[in-house]
PDB file of C-alpha atoms in Angstrom:
ATOM      1  CA  UNK U   1      53.567  29.248   4.016  1.00 44.00           C
ATOM      2  CA  UNK U   2      50.738  30.701   6.071  1.00 48.00           C
ATOM      3  CA  UNK U   3      47.232  29.580   6.858  1.00 49.00           C
ATOM      4  CA  UNK U   4      44.910  29.177   3.870  1.00 50.00           C
ATOM      5  CA  UNK U   5      42.491  32.046   3.340  1.00 53.00           C
ATOM      6  CA  UNK U   6      39.250  31.600   5.276  1.00 53.00           C
ATOM      7  CA  UNK U   7      37.231  31.445   2.072  1.00 61.00           C
ATOM      8  CA  UNK U   8      39.454  28.590   0.827  1.00 84.00           C
ATOM      9  CA  UNK U   9      38.333  26.488   3.795  1.00 94.00           C
ATOM     10  CA  UNK U  10      35.004  24.682   3.479  1.00 96.00           C
ATOM     11  CA  UNK U  11      32.097  26.350   5.243  1.00 97.00           C
ATOM     12  CA  UNK U  12      31.945  23.210   7.424  1.00 97.00           C
ATOM     13  CA  UNK U  13      35.407  24.007   8.852  1.00 97.00           C
ATOM     14  CA  UNK U  14      34.680  27.709   9.213  1.00 97.00           C
ATOM     15  CA  UNK U  15      31.546  26.852  11.203  1.00 97.00           C
ATOM     16  CA  UNK U  16      33.588  24.703  13.578  1.00 97.00           C
ATOM     17  CA  UNK U  17      33.339  21.225  12.076  1.00 97.00           C
ATOM     18  CA  UNK U  18      31.541  18.216  13.498  1.00 96.00           C
ATOM     19  CA  UNK U  19      31.149  19.620  17.022  1.00 97.00           C
ATOM     20  CA  UNK U  20      29.529  22.799  15.702  1.00 97.00           C
ATOM     21  CA  UNK U  21      27.171  20.909  13.389  1.00 97.00           C
ATOM     22  CA  UNK U  22      26.198  18.621  16.275  1.00 97.00           C
ATOM     23  CA  UNK U  23      25.496  21.557  18.613  1.00 98.00           C
ATOM     24  CA  UNK U  24      23.547  23.428  15.948  1.00 98.00           C
ATOM     25  CA  UNK U  25      21.347  20.461  15.058  1.00 98.00           C
ATOM     26  CA  UNK U  26      20.591  19.652  18.697  1.00 98.00           C
ATOM     27  CA  UNK U  27      19.567  23.254  19.430  1.00 98.00           C
ATOM     28  CA  UNK U  28      17.732  23.586  16.096  1.00 98.00           C
ATOM     29  CA  UNK U  29      15.443  20.657  16.913  1.00 98.00           C
ATOM     30  CA  UNK U  30      14.865  21.918  20.448  1.00 98.00           C
ATOM     31  CA  UNK U  31      13.581  25.138  18.904  1.00 98.00           C
ATOM     32  CA  UNK U  32      11.461  23.354  16.287  1.00 98.00           C
ATOM     33  CA  UNK U  33       9.860  21.069  18.844  1.00 98.00           C
ATOM     34  CA  UNK U  34       9.163  23.981  21.211  1.00 98.00           C
ATOM     35  CA  UNK U  35       7.340  25.904  18.471  1.00 97.00           C
ATOM     36  CA  UNK U  36       3.661  24.990  18.015  1.00 96.00           C
ATOM     37  CA  UNK U  37       3.921  26.061  14.371  1.00 94.00           C
ATOM     38  CA  UNK U  38       6.595  23.457  13.563  1.00 95.00           C
ATOM     39  CA  UNK U  39       6.367  20.744  16.222  1.00 96.00           C
ATOM     40  CA  UNK U  40       3.518  18.885  14.516  1.00 93.00           C
ATOM     41  CA  UNK U  41       5.768  18.032  11.567  1.00 93.00           C
ATOM     42  CA  UNK U  42       7.759  15.780  13.901  1.00 94.00           C
ATOM     43  CA  UNK U  43       4.928  13.846  15.555  1.00 94.00           C
ATOM     44  CA  UNK U  44       5.774  10.150  15.412  1.00 94.00           C
ATOM     45  CA  UNK U  45       9.270  10.823  14.054  1.00 94.00           C
ATOM     46  CA  UNK U  46      12.271   9.043  15.535  1.00 96.00           C
ATOM     47  CA  UNK U  47      14.142  12.192  16.551  1.00 97.00           C
ATOM     48  CA  UNK U  48      17.452  10.420  17.090  1.00 97.00           C
ATOM     49  CA  UNK U  49      17.394   9.262  13.477  1.00 94.00           C
ATOM     50  CA  UNK U  50      16.079  12.631  12.274  1.00 95.00           C
ATOM     51  CA  UNK U  51      18.913  14.486  13.996  1.00 97.00           C
ATOM     52  CA  UNK U  52      21.424  12.063  12.507  1.00 95.00           C
ATOM     53  CA  UNK U  53      20.064  12.710   9.033  1.00 93.00           C
ATOM     54  CA  UNK U  54      20.186  16.465   9.560  1.00 95.00           C
ATOM     55  CA  UNK U  55      23.744  16.350  10.907  1.00 95.00           C
ATOM     56  CA  UNK U  56      24.876  14.404   7.853  1.00 94.00           C
ATOM     57  CA  UNK U  57      22.900  16.653   5.526  1.00 93.00           C
ATOM     58  CA  UNK U  58      24.301  19.891   6.992  1.00 94.00           C
ATOM     59  CA  UNK U  59      27.809  18.473   7.054  1.00 94.00           C
ATOM     60  CA  UNK U  60      27.610  17.554   3.380  1.00 93.00           C
ATOM     61  CA  UNK U  61      25.851  20.797   2.390  1.00 92.00           C
ATOM     62  CA  UNK U  62      28.625  22.822   4.013  1.00 95.00           C
ATOM     63  CA  UNK U  63      31.516  20.863   2.500  1.00 94.00           C
ATOM     64  CA  UNK U  64      32.256  18.490   5.372  1.00 94.00           C
ATOM     65  CA  UNK U  65      33.389  14.859   5.188  1.00 88.00           C
ATOM     66  CA  UNK U  66      30.079  13.283   6.214  1.00 76.00           C
ATOM     67  CA  UNK U  67      27.723  12.150   3.480  1.00 84.00           C
ATOM     68  CA  UNK U  68      23.959  12.325   3.671  1.00 85.00           C
ATOM     69  CA  UNK U  69      22.466   8.888   2.983  1.00 85.00           C
ATOM     70  CA  UNK U  70      18.803   9.768   3.379  1.00 85.00           C
ATOM     71  CA  UNK U  71      16.075  10.217   0.811  1.00 87.00           C
ATOM     72  CA  UNK U  72      16.114  13.154  -1.566  1.00 84.00           C
ATOM     73  CA  UNK U  73      14.441  16.283  -0.198  1.00 85.00           C
ATOM     74  CA  UNK U  74      11.309  15.979  -2.345  1.00 86.00           C
ATOM     75  CA  UNK U  75      10.451  12.412  -1.317  1.00 86.00           C
ATOM     76  CA  UNK U  76      11.538  12.944   2.297  1.00 86.00           C
ATOM     77  CA  UNK U  77       9.036  15.784   2.684  1.00 87.00           C
ATOM     78  CA  UNK U  78       6.324  14.702   0.227  1.00 85.00           C
ATOM     79  CA  UNK U  79       4.004  13.298   2.928  1.00 82.00           C
ATOM     80  CA  UNK U  80       3.907  16.665   4.692  1.00 86.00           C
ATOM     81  CA  UNK U  81       1.807  19.671   3.742  1.00 86.00           C
ATOM     82  CA  UNK U  82       4.620  22.226   3.938  1.00 91.00           C
ATOM     83  CA  UNK U  83       3.762  25.764   2.943  1.00 91.00           C
ATOM     84  CA  UNK U  84       6.147  28.602   2.155  1.00 92.00           C
ATOM     85  CA  UNK U  85       5.328  30.012   5.606  1.00 93.00           C
ATOM     86  CA  UNK U  86       6.285  26.671   7.201  1.00 93.00           C
ATOM     87  CA  UNK U  87       9.580  26.616   5.293  1.00 93.00           C
ATOM     88  CA  UNK U  88      10.249  30.208   6.349  1.00 94.00           C
ATOM     89  CA  UNK U  89       9.538  29.335   9.999  1.00 95.00           C
ATOM     90  CA  UNK U  90      11.985  26.428   9.918  1.00 95.00           C
ATOM     91  CA  UNK U  91      14.586  28.572   8.153  1.00 95.00           C
ATOM     92  CA  UNK U  92      14.114  31.272  10.797  1.00 97.00           C
ATOM     93  CA  UNK U  93      14.795  28.677  13.492  1.00 97.00           C
ATOM     94  CA  UNK U  94      17.964  27.628  11.704  1.00 97.00           C
ATOM     95  CA  UNK U  95      19.126  31.242  11.465  1.00 97.00           C
ATOM     96  CA  UNK U  96      18.157  31.874  15.091  1.00 98.00           C
ATOM     97  CA  UNK U  97      20.024  28.766  16.199  1.00 98.00           C
ATOM     98  CA  UNK U  98      23.191  29.790  14.404  1.00 98.00           C
ATOM     99  CA  UNK U  99      22.967  33.325  15.767  1.00 98.00           C
ATOM    100  CA  UNK U 100      22.331  31.995  19.285  1.00 98.00           C
ATOM    101  CA  UNK U 101      25.469  29.867  18.970  1.00 98.00           C
ATOM    102  CA  UNK U 102      27.515  32.928  17.996  1.00 98.00           C
ATOM    103  CA  UNK U 103      28.043  32.101  14.323  1.00 98.00           C
ATOM    104  CA  UNK U 104      29.266  35.108  12.331  1.00 97.00           C
ATOM    105  CA  UNK U 105      26.543  36.737  10.212  1.00 97.00           C
ATOM    106  CA  UNK U 106      28.455  36.130   6.968  1.00 97.00           C
ATOM    107  CA  UNK U 107      28.603  32.400   7.715  1.00 97.00           C
ATOM    108  CA  UNK U 108      24.897  32.333   8.595  1.00 97.00           C
ATOM    109  CA  UNK U 109      24.254  33.908   5.188  1.00 97.00           C
ATOM    110  CA  UNK U 110      26.315  31.170   3.527  1.00 96.00           C
ATOM    111  CA  UNK U 111      24.337  28.455   5.299  1.00 96.00           C
ATOM    112  CA  UNK U 112      21.071  30.087   4.246  1.00 94.00           C
ATOM    113  CA  UNK U 113      22.391  30.311   0.689  1.00 93.00           C
ATOM    114  CA  UNK U 114      23.039  26.571   0.705  1.00 91.00           C
ATOM    115  CA  UNK U 115      19.630  25.672   2.161  1.00 90.00           C
ATOM    116  CA  UNK U 116      17.221  28.190   0.599  1.00 90.00           C
ATOM    117  CA  UNK U 117      17.199  26.604  -2.887  1.00 91.00           C
ATOM    118  CA  UNK U 118      15.757  23.436  -1.345  1.00 90.00           C
ATOM    119  CA  UNK U 119      12.400  25.154  -0.881  1.00 89.00           C
ATOM    120  CA  UNK U 120      11.395  24.072  -4.384  1.00 89.00           C
ATOM    121  CA  UNK U 121      11.697  20.413  -3.330  1.00 87.00           C
ATOM    122  CA  UNK U 122      10.281  20.792   0.181  1.00 92.00           C
ATOM    123  CA  UNK U 123       7.338  23.175  -0.166  1.00 91.00           C
ATOM    124  CA  UNK U 124       4.180  21.302  -1.194  1.00 86.00           C
ATOM    125  CA  UNK U 125       1.055  22.690   0.492  1.00 78.00           C
ATOM    126  CA  UNK U 126      -0.762  19.477  -0.415  1.00 77.00           C
ATOM    127  CA  UNK U 127       0.993  16.209   0.498  1.00 71.00           C
ATOM    128  CA  UNK U 128       2.271  14.285  -2.510  1.00 65.00           C
ATOM    129  CA  UNK U 129       1.687  10.560  -2.954  1.00 62.00           C
ATOM    130  CA  UNK U 130       4.747   8.591  -1.856  1.00 55.00           C
ATOM    131  CA  UNK U 131       5.599   4.932  -1.656  1.00 53.00           C
ATOM    132  CA  UNK U 132       7.725   5.104   1.500  1.00 51.00           C
ATOM    133  CA  UNK U 133       6.259   5.922   4.930  1.00 48.00           C
ATOM    134  CA  UNK U 134       7.891   8.691   6.994  1.00 49.00           C
ATOM    135  CA  UNK U 135      11.152   7.713   8.656  1.00 49.00           C
ATOM    136  CA  UNK U 136      10.569   5.827  11.881  1.00 46.00           C
ATOM    137  CA  UNK U 137      13.648   3.628  12.276  1.00 43.00           C
ATOM    138  CA  UNK U 138      17.047   4.821  13.558  1.00 41.00           C
ATOM    139  CA  UNK U 139      19.682   5.089  10.895  1.00 42.00           C
ATOM    140  CA  UNK U 140      23.417   5.432  10.925  1.00 40.00           C
ATOM    141  CA  UNK U 141      23.804   8.252   8.464  1.00 42.00           C
ATOM    142  CA  UNK U 142      27.021  10.016   9.360  1.00 42.00           C
ATOM    143  CA  UNK U 143      29.665   8.390   7.249  1.00 42.00           C
ATOM    144  CA  UNK U 144      33.131   9.876   7.062  1.00 43.00           C
ATOM    145  CA  UNK U 145      34.370   9.477   3.507  1.00 43.00           C
ATOM    146  CA  UNK U 146      37.933  10.566   4.331  1.00 43.00           C
ATOM    147  CA  UNK U 147      38.985   7.043   5.337  1.00 39.00           C
TER     148      UNK U 147
END
């Protein structure tokens, strides 16, 4: 028997697994923090914890073994005044990061397809009332569920 068809493999594996997700998230946040249009969203945020959440989120969203243990997207972003333009800017940084890392265009499209529907939960031009403050404590969020 031969190798399984590429489309039968989870997107996570086709992207390169944990190492690729790690590299993408690190570069993604470098880009976000270097951009005046997006950097302010991360003022006062524990970036180590934020990156951990994003690594777990992307791993889960792409079919990997890690499970995201953070808040749902709506409550995690409710305290921010995120416009459609803000969401588009962040998405453009994600696409740019993946392209910069040499990810095939068809895989970039798959990642975008997995993330784009979240706009409905994330975009709120006026901050929503929430009970929890923004994340400020480190969290261990990458949990391998294969063991």
